[in-house]
């Protein structure tokens, strides 16, 4: 089978740890161990990943050299280089000798007229006092906005339209190379009027870009891995119950947390509705079990049994209890 | 033909410019334009590049967050991500539609017992006063040394033994994908006693790594591009003359500047002697002309004519005049 695994920040990056290199290496080692059985089983595997904490650190560090401005596509590429390399190395350590792995930089085309550019809403980088934020906005042409933590730069999160390296990625997985790509949602580029590509100050939703990639690759599965074992209804209440199987039609009647399960559900439904294939949401450690239908939440167009209403729930068991 | 082009920092990065993103983009745009005719002519092309200025900037910026230490393999990977992406994008802009380009992270295996680790000699990062350098050395386990500019951290530059992604790179060039890889000499990794790979604090000579890659790929050419149009004898004197063709045997009798032409000559001779193929050294803008034998310095095992002594010199003409 051809599978796109999207690793969330919380799958790669243990909570409460600093970003120190050895902490990151440990989180990534665990991720590689969880994915190894799927890779070794002969599936065609593509791995995407988040870059939130890492790109935030780069933005903080870049503030130390304000006279050398890098546009936002650059730290996106830098963080993809770092995380891609670390995942690749750890995978090579857990896969049988001779297994081939490649980490590719990935450009994602977005529309320069995307309405998101008129209403940038994605906070990035350091947290400022209001006066400082406004001064930076005036000086650097940033948009800034207040959130629960303070004032932050906000950038657009436009819809991904095309993964420019999809053909190369497909060539590699057809030769059984495990491919790591589309880090942090990929590097956003726009097409100018003369047809040339240029980088743009934006961040692309990682789950949305992963769903687009899965579609371009005609993947059988899009599996989004995080630190929670399934999609939950009534999350955070005593009624909380894990969803085992659900149709996209049933999901469309519910809302999920914007910064967390919301983008995953949207990406999953988009992929499933457009392709008729399946999507999974679950815990990193369950990567193998999810594609066997034995763990996580499986999202499909049709109900598992003809007479089910589109939902199948599990009960919160020890195994199903979210880790946070 | 199968060609490895190694782009020096001075080819990619115009002197006197800051590292600002748009300056770098301009240098890389010019590099892409120079390489486009070779790529479009149907050759199998691999492009490697330096990362000196970029990784230096990352080291400076990382000093802003000393509580989050990254080992040196991480900024290597970050800079390869950034530069690889920029070269890829600019190449896509100048190549015919449908041309495929890929930028790969590249790990280079070195020997953890390499004698270079006992005598680290490659200066990197910020310049300090002696007392500060010594304090950092004590605190972080660095080696530091004085040079013309002041005190700097010094790291090992071990010999590259194997490009771990060579098979993947070969798969891609066989399908006519232009591959950008081995940025900054590649990311140094060592094999531990249990056979697993881990990153190591070192930098690998870019020309040496490019020569190894060319050898692993059985390339027809290794071409090192810089901002000087050829290798010169008696450089900097009135006697200066460009070398047009030279045998490795003749080159072995001369010495060249350690930080500049020295590593290029050593890499070229190593590749040529081990493979019997040719190496070129010259200006970025002459990339096409070099592989036609019409510009640059061509290095081979055998003399061009049976009765020549191993050297053929050009006279300094306008074209042959170095730019600096």
Coordinates of C-alpha atoms in Angstrom, one line a residue:
Chain A
X1 CA 0.0 0.0 0.0
X2 CA 1.0 3.6 -0.5
X3 CA 0.8 5.5 2.8
X4 CA 1.4 9.2 3.7
X5 CA 2.1 9.5 7.5
X6 CA 1.9 13.1 8.8
X7 CA 3.8 13.5 12.1
X8 CA 2.4 16.3 14.3
X9 CA 4.7 18.4 16.4
X10 CA 3.3 16.6 19.5
X11 CA 4.2 13.2 18.0
X12 CA 7.8 14.3 17.3
X13 CA 8.4 16.5 20.3
X14 CA 7.8 15.3 23.8
X15 CA 6.0 17.9 25.9
X16 CA 7.9 19.6 28.7
X17 CA 11.2 19.1 26.9
X18 CA 13.4 21.9 25.6
X19 CA 14.3 22.1 22.0
X20 CA 17.9 21.0 22.7
X21 CA 19.3 18.9 20.0
X22 CA 19.4 15.7 22.1
X23 CA 15.8 16.0 23.2
X24 CA 14.7 16.4 19.6
X25 CA 16.8 13.4 18.6
X26 CA 15.1 11.3 21.2
X27 CA 11.6 12.2 20.1
X28 CA 12.5 11.5 16.5
X29 CA 14.1 8.2 17.5
X30 CA 10.9 7.1 19.0
X31 CA 9.0 8.2 15.9
X32 CA 11.3 6.2 13.7
X33 CA 10.9 3.1 15.9
X34 CA 7.1 3.4 15.6
X35 CA 7.2 3.7 11.8
X36 CA 9.9 1.1 11.2
X37 CA 7.5 -1.9 11.1
X38 CA 5.3 -0.3 8.4
X39 CA 8.4 0.6 6.3
X40 CA 9.9 -2.9 6.7
X41 CA 6.6 -4.5 5.7
X42 CA 7.2 -3.3 2.1
X43 CA 4.6 -0.5 2.0
X44 CA 5.4 2.6 0.0
X45 CA 5.9 5.2 2.8
X46 CA 6.0 8.9 2.7
X47 CA 6.6 10.8 6.0
X48 CA 5.7 14.5 6.5
X49 CA 6.2 16.4 9.7
X50 CA 5.5 19.6 11.5
X51 CA 8.1 22.3 12.3
X52 CA 6.3 24.7 14.7
X53 CA 8.7 24.7 17.6
X54 CA 11.8 24.6 15.5
X55 CA 10.8 27.4 13.2
X56 CA 9.8 29.5 16.2
X57 CA 13.3 29.0 17.6
X58 CA 14.9 30.0 14.3
X59 CA 12.7 33.2 14.3
X60 CA 13.9 34.0 17.9
X61 CA 17.5 33.5 17.0
X62 CA 17.2 35.5 13.7
X63 CA 16.2 38.5 15.9
X64 CA 19.8 38.5 17.0
X65 CA 20.9 39.7 13.5
X66 CA 18.1 42.1 12.5
X67 CA 20.3 43.6 9.7
X68 CA 20.3 40.3 7.8
X69 CA 16.6 39.7 7.1
X70 CA 15.6 36.3 5.8
X71 CA 12.1 36.0 4.4
X72 CA 9.9 33.3 6.0
X73 CA 10.4 30.7 3.3
X74 CA 14.1 30.4 4.4
X75 CA 13.5 29.3 8.1
X76 CA 10.8 26.9 6.6
X77 CA 13.5 25.4 4.4
X78 CA 16.1 25.4 7.3
X79 CA 13.8 23.6 9.7
X80 CA 12.8 21.1 7.0
X81 CA 16.6 20.4 6.5
X82 CA 17.2 19.8 10.1
X83 CA 14.1 17.7 10.9
X84 CA 14.3 15.8 7.6
X85 CA 17.9 14.8 8.3
X86 CA 17.2 13.7 11.8
X87 CA 14.2 11.6 10.8
X88 CA 16.2 10.1 7.9
X89 CA 19.2 9.2 10.2
X90 CA 17.0 7.6 12.9
X91 CA 15.0 5.6 10.3
X92 CA 18.3 4.3 8.8
X93 CA 19.2 3.2 12.3
X94 CA 16.0 1.1 12.8
X95 CA 15.4 -0.2 9.3
X96 CA 17.1 -3.3 7.9
X97 CA 20.5 -2.7 6.2
X98 CA 20.1 -1.6 2.6
X99 CA 16.8 0.1 3.2
X100 CA 16.8 3.4 1.3
X101 CA 15.6 6.7 2.8
X102 CA 15.6 10.2 1.3
X103 CA 14.8 13.6 2.8
X104 CA 13.7 16.1 0.2
X105 CA 13.0 19.8 0.3
X106 CA 9.5 20.5 -0.8
X107 CA 8.0 23.5 -2.4
X108 CA 4.2 24.0 -2.2
X109 CA 2.6 26.4 -4.7
X110 CA -0.1 28.7 -3.2
X111 CA -2.2 31.4 -5.0
X112 CA -0.9 34.9 -4.4
X113 CA -4.5 36.1 -4.5
X114 CA -5.5 33.6 -1.8
X115 CA -7.8 35.5 0.6
X116 CA -5.6 34.4 3.5
X117 CA -3.1 37.0 2.4
X118 CA -5.6 39.8 3.2
X119 CA -6.4 38.4 6.6
X120 CA -3.2 36.8 8.0
X121 CA -4.1 34.9 11.2
X122 CA -1.3 32.4 12.0
X123 CA 0.9 33.7 14.9
X124 CA 4.6 33.0 14.6
X125 CA 7.9 33.9 16.4
X126 CA 8.6 35.8 19.5
X127 CA 6.0 37.3 21.9
X128 CA 6.2 41.1 22.3
X129 CA 4.7 43.8 24.4
X130 CA 2.1 45.8 22.3
X131 CA 4.3 48.9 21.7
X132 CA 7.2 46.8 20.6
X133 CA 5.0 44.7 18.3
X134 CA 3.6 47.8 16.7
X135 CA 7.1 49.3 16.2
X136 CA 8.2 46.1 14.5
X137 CA 5.1 46.1 12.4
X138 CA 5.9 49.6 11.2
X139 CA 9.6 48.9 10.6
X140 CA 9.3 45.5 8.9
X141 CA 5.9 45.6 7.3
X142 CA 4.7 42.8 9.5
X143 CA 1.1 42.3 10.6
X144 CA 0.8 41.8 14.4
X145 CA -2.1 40.7 16.6
X146 CA -2.8 40.0 20.3
X147 CA -3.5 36.5 21.5
X148 CA -3.6 34.9 24.9
X149 CA 0.2 35.1 25.3
X150 CA 0.8 38.6 24.2
X151 CA 1.5 40.2 20.8
X152 CA 2.9 38.2 17.9
X153 CA 3.6 38.5 14.3
X154 CA 0.8 36.9 12.2
X155 CA 1.2 35.6 8.7
X156 CA -1.1 34.1 6.1
X157 CA -1.9 30.4 5.9
X158 CA -3.0 30.1 2.3
X159 CA -4.4 26.9 0.8
X160 CA -1.8 24.5 -0.7
X161 CA -2.5 24.0 -4.4
X162 CA 0.4 21.8 -5.6
X163 CA 3.4 19.9 -4.2
X164 CA 6.0 20.8 -6.9
X165 CA 8.1 17.7 -6.1
X166 CA 5.3 15.1 -6.2
X167 CA 6.6 13.4 -9.4
X168 CA 10.1 13.0 -7.9
X169 CA 8.6 11.7 -4.7
X170 CA 6.6 9.2 -6.7
X171 CA 9.6 8.0 -8.6
X172 CA 11.4 7.3 -5.3
X173 CA 8.6 5.5 -3.5
X174 CA 8.0 3.3 -6.6
X175 CA 11.6 2.2 -6.1
X176 CA 10.8 1.5 -2.4
X177 CA 12.7 4.5 -1.1
X178 CA 11.1 5.9 2.1
X179 CA 10.6 9.6 1.5
X180 CA 10.6 12.4 4.1
X181 CA 9.2 15.6 2.7
X182 CA 6.7 18.5 3.0
X183 CA 8.2 19.5 6.4
X184 CA 6.2 22.1 8.2
X185 CA 3.6 22.0 5.4
X186 CA 6.3 22.7 2.8
X187 CA 8.0 25.8 1.6
X188 CA 5.4 28.3 0.3
X189 CA 6.0 29.6 -3.2
X190 CA 3.8 31.7 -5.6
X191 CA 3.9 31.9 -9.3
X192 CA 4.5 35.5 -10.6
X193 CA 2.9 36.9 -13.7
X194 CA 5.8 35.8 -15.8
X195 CA 5.4 32.2 -14.6
X196 CA 8.5 32.2 -12.4
X197 CA 8.3 31.0 -8.8
X198 CA 9.3 33.0 -5.8
X199 CA 9.1 32.4 -2.0
X200 CA 6.4 34.0 0.0
X201 CA 5.9 35.0 3.7
X202 CA 3.4 32.4 4.8
X203 CA 3.0 29.1 6.6
X204 CA 1.0 26.2 5.2
X205 CA -1.1 23.9 7.3
X206 CA 0.9 20.7 7.6
X207 CA -2.2 18.5 7.6
X208 CA -3.6 20.3 4.5
X209 CA -0.4 20.0 2.6
X210 CA -0.1 16.3 3.6
X211 CA -3.6 15.6 2.3
X212 CA -2.7 17.3 -1.0
X213 CA 0.4 15.3 -1.3
X214 CA -1.5 12.1 -0.6
X215 CA -3.9 13.0 -3.3
X216 CA -1.2 13.9 -5.8
X217 CA 0.5 10.5 -5.0
X218 CA -2.8 8.6 -5.2
X219 CA -2.0 7.2 -1.8
X220 CA -4.2 4.5 -0.2
X221 CA -3.9 6.1 3.2
X222 CA -3.4 9.4 4.8
X223 CA -2.5 8.8 8.5
X224 CA -2.1 11.7 10.9
X225 CA -0.1 10.8 13.9
X226 CA -0.1 12.8 17.2
X227 CA 0.0 12.1 20.9
X228 CA -3.7 11.3 21.3
X229 CA -4.8 7.8 20.4
X230 CA -7.9 8.7 18.5
X231 CA -10.5 11.4 17.6
X232 CA -12.7 11.9 20.7
X233 CA -16.3 13.1 20.9
X234 CA -17.0 15.3 23.9
X235 CA -13.3 15.6 24.6
X236 CA -12.4 16.8 28.1
X237 CA -15.8 15.7 29.6
X238 CA -16.8 12.6 31.4
X239 CA -18.7 11.6 28.3
X240 CA -15.4 11.5 26.2
X241 CA -15.4 8.6 23.9
X242 CA -13.0 7.6 21.2
X243 CA -14.3 7.3 17.6
X244 CA -13.2 4.0 16.0
X245 CA -14.8 4.4 12.5
X246 CA -16.6 7.4 11.1
X247 CA -17.8 8.5 7.8
X248 CA -17.0 11.9 6.4
X249 CA -20.7 12.6 6.2
X250 CA -21.0 12.0 10.0
X251 CA -17.9 14.1 10.7
X252 CA -19.3 17.0 8.8
X253 CA -21.9 17.5 11.5
X254 CA -19.4 18.2 14.2
X255 CA -16.8 20.8 15.1
X256 CA -13.3 20.1 16.4
X257 CA -10.7 22.3 18.1
X258 CA -9.3 24.8 15.6
X259 CA -5.6 24.4 16.4
X260 CA -5.6 20.7 17.1
X261 CA -8.1 18.1 15.7
X262 CA -9.9 20.6 13.5
X263 CA -7.2 20.8 10.8
X264 CA -6.7 17.0 10.9
X265 CA -10.4 16.3 10.5
X266 CA -10.7 18.8 7.6
X267 CA -7.6 17.4 5.9
X268 CA -8.8 13.8 6.4
X269 CA -12.3 14.5 5.0
X270 CA -10.9 16.4 2.0
X271 CA -8.6 13.5 1.1
X272 CA -11.3 10.8 1.7
X273 CA -14.1 12.6 -0.1
X274 CA -11.9 13.4 -3.2
X275 CA -10.3 9.9 -3.5
X276 CA -12.6 7.4 -1.8
X277 CA -9.6 6.2 0.2
X278 CA -9.2 6.1 3.9
X279 CA -7.6 8.4 6.5
X280 CA -6.5 7.6 10.0
X281 CA -5.9 9.8 13.1
X282 CA -4.2 8.3 16.1
X283 CA -1.1 7.9 18.3
X284 CA 2.4 7.7 16.8
X285 CA 3.0 4.4 18.6
X286 CA -0.1 2.9 16.9
X287 CA 1.1 3.6 13.4
X288 CA 1.1 0.0 12.3
X289 CA -2.2 -0.8 14.1
X290 CA -4.0 2.1 12.5
X291 CA -3.5 0.8 8.9
X292 CA -4.7 -2.6 10.1
X293 CA -7.8 -1.0 11.4
X294 CA -7.0 -2.0 15.0
X295 CA -6.3 1.4 16.5
X296 CA -7.0 5.1 16.0
X297 CA -9.9 6.7 14.2
X298 CA -10.5 5.4 10.7
X299 CA -12.4 7.9 8.4
X300 CA -14.0 6.6 5.2
X301 CA -16.8 7.6 2.8
X302 CA -18.9 4.5 3.5
X303 CA -20.0 3.1 6.9
X304 CA -18.1 0.0 8.0
X305 CA -21.4 -1.9 8.1
X306 CA -24.4 -1.0 6.0
X307 CA -26.7 -0.4 8.9
X308 CA -24.4 1.7 11.1
X309 CA -25.2 5.4 11.4
X310 CA -21.7 6.4 10.4
X311 CA -20.2 6.4 13.9
X312 CA -18.6 3.6 15.9
X313 CA -17.4 4.5 19.3
X314 CA -14.9 2.8 21.6
X315 CA -15.0 3.3 25.3
X316 CA -12.2 5.1 27.1
X317 CA -9.9 2.2 28.2
X318 CA -6.5 2.5 29.6
X319 CA -5.1 2.2 26.1
X320 CA -7.6 4.7 24.8
X321 CA -6.9 7.3 27.4
X322 CA -5.2 10.3 25.9
X323 CA -1.8 11.1 27.3
X324 CA -2.8 14.7 28.2
Chain B
X1 CA 27.4 12.6 -19.6
X2 CA 27.2 12.4 -15.9
X3 CA 28.6 15.6 -14.2
X4 CA 29.0 16.7 -10.6
X5 CA 29.2 20.5 -10.4
X6 CA 30.6 21.8 -7.0
X7 CA 29.6 25.4 -6.4
X8 CA 32.0 27.3 -4.2
X9 CA 30.9 29.9 -1.7
X10 CA 32.4 32.6 -4.0
X11 CA 30.5 31.3 -7.0
X12 CA 27.2 31.5 -5.1
X13 CA 27.8 34.5 -3.0
X14 CA 28.9 37.8 -4.5
X15 CA 31.7 39.4 -2.5
X16 CA 30.8 42.6 -0.6
X17 CA 27.2 41.6 -0.3
X18 CA 25.5 40.9 3.0
X19 CA 23.8 37.5 3.7
X20 CA 20.4 39.1 3.3
X21 CA 17.9 36.8 1.7
X22 CA 17.5 38.8 -1.5
X23 CA 21.3 39.0 -2.0
X24 CA 21.6 35.3 -1.7
X25 CA 18.7 34.7 -4.0
X26 CA 20.4 36.9 -6.6
X27 CA 23.7 35.0 -6.5
X28 CA 21.9 31.7 -6.7
X29 CA 19.8 33.0 -9.6
X30 CA 23.0 33.7 -11.6
X31 CA 24.3 30.3 -10.7
X32 CA 21.1 28.6 -12.0
X33 CA 21.4 30.6 -15.2
X34 CA 25.0 29.4 -15.7
X35 CA 24.1 25.8 -15.2
X36 CA 20.8 25.8 -17.1
X37 CA 22.4 25.1 -20.6
X38 CA 24.2 22.0 -19.2
X39 CA 21.0 20.7 -17.6
X40 CA 18.9 21.4 -20.7
X41 CA 21.4 19.6 -22.9
X42 CA 20.3 16.3 -21.4
X43 CA 23.4 15.6 -19.2
X44 CA 22.9 13.9 -15.9
X45 CA 23.7 16.7 -13.5
X46 CA 24.3 16.8 -9.7
X47 CA 25.0 20.1 -8.0
X48 CA 26.8 20.4 -4.7
X49 CA 27.5 23.7 -2.9
X50 CA 29.3 25.4 0.0
X51 CA 27.6 26.7 3.1
X52 CA 30.4 28.7 4.9
X53 CA 28.8 32.1 5.2
X54 CA 25.3 30.7 5.9
X55 CA 26.4 28.3 8.6
X56 CA 28.5 31.0 10.2
X57 CA 25.4 33.2 10.4
X58 CA 23.4 30.4 12.0
X59 CA 26.2 29.9 14.6
X60 CA 26.1 33.6 15.4
X61 CA 22.3 33.5 15.7
X62 CA 22.3 30.4 17.8
X63 CA 24.5 32.2 20.3
X64 CA 21.3 34.2 21.2
X65 CA 19.8 31.1 22.8
X66 CA 22.7 29.4 24.6
X67 CA 20.4 27.3 26.7
X68 CA 19.2 25.4 23.6
X69 CA 22.4 23.8 22.3
X70 CA 22.3 22.3 18.8
X71 CA 25.2 20.1 17.8
X72 CA 27.0 21.1 14.6
X73 CA 25.3 18.6 12.3
X74 CA 22.1 20.5 12.8
X75 CA 23.2 23.9 11.4
X76 CA 24.8 21.9 8.5
X77 CA 21.4 20.4 7.8
X78 CA 19.6 23.7 8.2
X79 CA 21.9 25.5 5.8
X80 CA 21.6 22.6 3.3
X81 CA 17.9 23.0 3.5
X82 CA 18.0 26.7 2.8
X83 CA 20.5 26.7 0.0
X84 CA 19.2 23.5 -1.6
X85 CA 15.7 25.0 -1.8
X86 CA 16.9 28.3 -3.2
X87 CA 19.0 26.5 -5.9
X88 CA 16.1 24.2 -6.7
X89 CA 13.6 27.0 -7.1
X90 CA 15.9 29.2 -9.3
X91 CA 16.7 26.2 -11.5
X92 CA 13.0 25.4 -12.0
X93 CA 12.7 29.1 -13.1
X94 CA 15.3 28.8 -15.8
X95 CA 14.8 25.2 -17.0
X96 CA 12.2 24.2 -19.6
X97 CA 8.7 23.4 -18.1
X98 CA 8.5 19.8 -16.9
X99 CA 12.2 19.6 -16.0
X100 CA 12.5 17.8 -12.7
X101 CA 14.8 19.0 -9.9
X102 CA 15.2 17.6 -6.3
X103 CA 17.2 18.9 -3.3
X104 CA 18.2 16.2 -0.9
X105 CA 19.7 16.2 2.5
X106 CA 23.0 14.3 2.4
X107 CA 24.8 12.4 5.2
X108 CA 28.5 11.8 4.8
X109 CA 30.0 9.0 6.9
X110 CA 33.4 9.8 8.5
X111 CA 35.6 7.7 10.8
X112 CA 35.3 8.5 14.4
X113 CA 38.9 7.6 14.8
X114 CA 40.0 10.0 12.0
X115 CA 43.1 11.8 13.2
X116 CA 41.4 15.1 12.4
X117 CA 39.4 14.7 15.6
X118 CA 42.6 14.9 17.7
X119 CA 43.7 18.0 15.9
X120 CA 40.7 20.1 15.0
X121 CA 41.8 22.9 12.7
X122 CA 38.8 24.3 10.9
X123 CA 37.6 27.7 12.4
X124 CA 33.9 28.3 12.6
X125 CA 31.4 30.8 14.1
X126 CA 31.9 34.0 15.9
X127 CA 35.2 35.7 16.7
X128 CA 35.9 36.2 20.4
X129 CA 38.5 37.8 22.7
X130 CA 40.9 35.3 24.1
X131 CA 39.4 35.2 27.6
X132 CA 35.8 34.8 26.3
X133 CA 37.0 32.0 23.9
X134 CA 38.7 30.2 26.7
X135 CA 35.6 30.5 29.0
X136 CA 33.4 29.1 26.2
X137 CA 35.9 26.3 25.6
X138 CA 35.7 25.3 29.3
X139 CA 31.9 25.7 29.4
X140 CA 31.0 23.9 26.2
X141 CA 33.9 21.5 25.6
X142 CA 34.9 23.4 22.5
X143 CA 38.4 23.6 21.2
X144 CA 39.4 27.3 20.4
X145 CA 42.4 28.7 18.6
X146 CA 43.7 32.1 17.6
X147 CA 43.9 33.2 13.9
X148 CA 44.4 36.4 12.1
X149 CA 40.9 37.7 13.1
X150 CA 40.9 36.7 16.7
X151 CA 39.9 33.6 18.7
X152 CA 37.4 31.2 17.2
X153 CA 36.1 27.8 17.8
X154 CA 37.9 25.1 15.8
X155 CA 36.4 21.8 14.7
X156 CA 37.7 18.7 13.0
X157 CA 37.5 18.3 9.2
X158 CA 37.7 14.5 8.8
X159 CA 38.0 12.7 5.5
X160 CA 34.6 11.9 3.9
X161 CA 34.3 8.1 3.5
X162 CA 30.8 7.5 2.0
X163 CA 27.9 9.5 0.8
X164 CA 25.0 7.6 2.3
X165 CA 22.4 8.8 -0.2
X166 CA 24.5 8.0 -3.3
X167 CA 22.2 5.2 -4.5
X168 CA 19.1 7.4 -4.2
X169 CA 20.9 10.2 -6.0
X170 CA 21.8 7.8 -8.8
X171 CA 18.2 6.6 -9.1
X172 CA 17.2 10.2 -9.7
X173 CA 19.8 11.3 -12.2
X174 CA 19.1 8.1 -14.2
X175 CA 15.5 9.4 -14.6
X176 CA 17.0 12.8 -15.6
X177 CA 16.2 14.6 -12.4
X178 CA 18.7 17.3 -11.6
X179 CA 19.9 16.7 -8.0
X180 CA 21.1 19.2 -5.5
X181 CA 22.9 17.6 -2.6
X182 CA 26.0 17.3 -0.3
X183 CA 25.5 21.0 0.7
X184 CA 28.4 22.3 2.7
X185 CA 30.2 19.0 2.2
X186 CA 27.3 17.0 3.6
X187 CA 26.2 16.3 7.2
X188 CA 28.9 14.5 9.1
X189 CA 27.8 11.2 10.8
X190 CA 29.8 8.5 12.4
X191 CA 29.0 4.8 12.9
X192 CA 29.0 3.8 16.6
X193 CA 30.1 0.4 17.8
X194 CA 26.6 -1.0 17.5
X195 CA 26.5 0.1 13.9
X196 CA 24.1 3.0 14.4
X197 CA 24.7 6.4 12.9
X198 CA 24.9 9.6 14.9
X199 CA 25.8 13.2 14.0
X200 CA 29.2 14.5 14.9
X201 CA 30.7 18.0 15.5
X202 CA 32.8 18.4 12.4
X203 CA 32.7 20.0 9.0
X204 CA 33.6 18.2 5.8
X205 CA 35.5 19.8 3.0
X206 CA 33.0 20.5 0.2
X207 CA 35.4 19.7 -2.6
X208 CA 36.5 16.5 -1.0
X209 CA 32.9 15.3 -0.4
X210 CA 32.0 16.3 -4.0
X211 CA 34.9 14.2 -5.4
X212 CA 33.8 11.3 -3.3
X213 CA 30.2 11.7 -4.6
X214 CA 31.5 11.9 -8.2
X215 CA 33.4 8.7 -7.6
X216 CA 30.5 6.8 -6.0
X217 CA 28.3 8.0 -9.0
X218 CA 30.9 7.0 -11.5
X219 CA 30.6 10.5 -13.0
X220 CA 32.4 11.5 -16.2
X221 CA 33.3 14.9 -14.8
X222 CA 33.9 16.7 -11.5
X223 CA 33.7 20.4 -12.2
X224 CA 34.5 22.9 -9.4
X225 CA 33.1 26.3 -10.0
X226 CA 34.3 29.5 -8.3
X227 CA 34.8 33.1 -9.2
X228 CA 38.2 32.7 -10.9
X229 CA 38.3 31.4 -14.4
X230 CA 41.1 28.8 -14.1
X231 CA 43.9 27.5 -12.0
X232 CA 46.8 29.9 -12.2
X233 CA 50.5 29.3 -11.8
X234 CA 52.4 32.1 -10.0
X235 CA 49.1 33.6 -8.9
X236 CA 49.3 37.2 -7.8
X237 CA 52.6 37.9 -9.7
X238 CA 53.3 39.4 -13.1
X239 CA 54.1 35.9 -14.2
X240 CA 50.6 34.7 -13.5
X241 CA 49.3 32.4 -16.2
X242 CA 46.2 30.3 -16.5
X243 CA 46.5 26.6 -16.8
X244 CA 44.5 25.1 -19.7
X245 CA 45.2 21.4 -19.4
X246 CA 47.3 19.7 -16.8
X247 CA 48.0 16.1 -15.8
X248 CA 47.6 15.0 -12.2
X249 CA 51.3 14.0 -12.3
X250 CA 52.4 17.6 -13.2
X251 CA 50.1 19.1 -10.5
X252 CA 51.6 16.9 -7.9
X253 CA 54.8 18.9 -8.1
X254 CA 53.1 22.2 -7.1
X255 CA 51.5 23.6 -4.0
X256 CA 48.3 25.8 -4.1
X257 CA 46.7 28.0 -1.5
X258 CA 45.3 25.9 1.4
X259 CA 42.0 27.6 1.9
X260 CA 41.3 28.2 -1.8
X261 CA 42.7 26.3 -4.8
X262 CA 44.5 23.7 -2.6
X263 CA 41.4 21.7 -1.7
X264 CA 40.1 21.9 -5.2
X265 CA 43.4 20.6 -6.7
X266 CA 43.5 17.8 -4.2
X267 CA 39.9 16.8 -4.8
X268 CA 40.4 17.0 -8.6
X269 CA 43.5 14.9 -8.5
X270 CA 42.0 12.3 -6.2
X271 CA 39.0 11.9 -8.5
X272 CA 41.0 11.8 -11.7
X273 CA 43.6 9.4 -10.5
X274 CA 41.1 7.0 -9.0
X275 CA 38.7 7.0 -12.0
X276 CA 40.7 8.0 -15.1
X277 CA 37.9 10.6 -15.8
X278 CA 38.4 14.4 -16.0
X279 CA 38.0 17.3 -13.6
X280 CA 37.6 20.9 -14.3
X281 CA 38.2 24.1 -12.3
X282 CA 36.9 27.4 -13.5
X283 CA 34.3 30.2 -13.3
X284 CA 30.7 29.6 -12.7
X285 CA 29.7 31.5 -15.9
X286 CA 31.9 29.1 -17.9
X287 CA 30.2 25.9 -16.7
X288 CA 29.1 24.9 -20.2
X289 CA 32.4 25.8 -21.8
X290 CA 34.5 23.9 -19.3
X291 CA 32.9 20.5 -20.2
X292 CA 33.5 21.3 -23.9
X293 CA 37.2 21.9 -23.0
X294 CA 36.9 25.5 -24.1
X295 CA 37.4 27.2 -20.7
X296 CA 38.8 26.7 -17.2
X297 CA 41.5 24.2 -16.3
X298 CA 41.1 20.6 -17.4
X299 CA 42.8 18.0 -15.2
X300 CA 43.4 14.5 -16.6
X301 CA 45.7 11.5 -16.1
X302 CA 47.2 11.7 -19.6
X303 CA 48.6 14.7 -21.5
X304 CA 46.4 16.2 -24.2
X305 CA 49.1 15.5 -26.8
X306 CA 51.6 12.7 -26.3
X307 CA 54.7 15.0 -26.5
X308 CA 53.4 17.7 -24.1
X309 CA 55.1 17.8 -20.7
X310 CA 51.8 17.7 -18.8
X311 CA 51.1 21.5 -18.8
X312 CA 49.4 23.7 -21.3
X313 CA 49.2 27.3 -20.4
X314 CA 47.0 30.1 -21.6
X315 CA 48.1 33.7 -21.5
X316 CA 46.1 36.1 -19.2
X317 CA 43.7 37.6 -21.6
X318 CA 40.7 39.8 -20.7
X319 CA 38.6 36.6 -20.5
X320 CA 41.2 34.8 -18.5
X321 CA 41.8 37.7 -16.1
X322 CA 40.5 36.6 -12.6
X323 CA 37.8 38.9 -11.3
X324 CA 39.6 39.5 -8.1

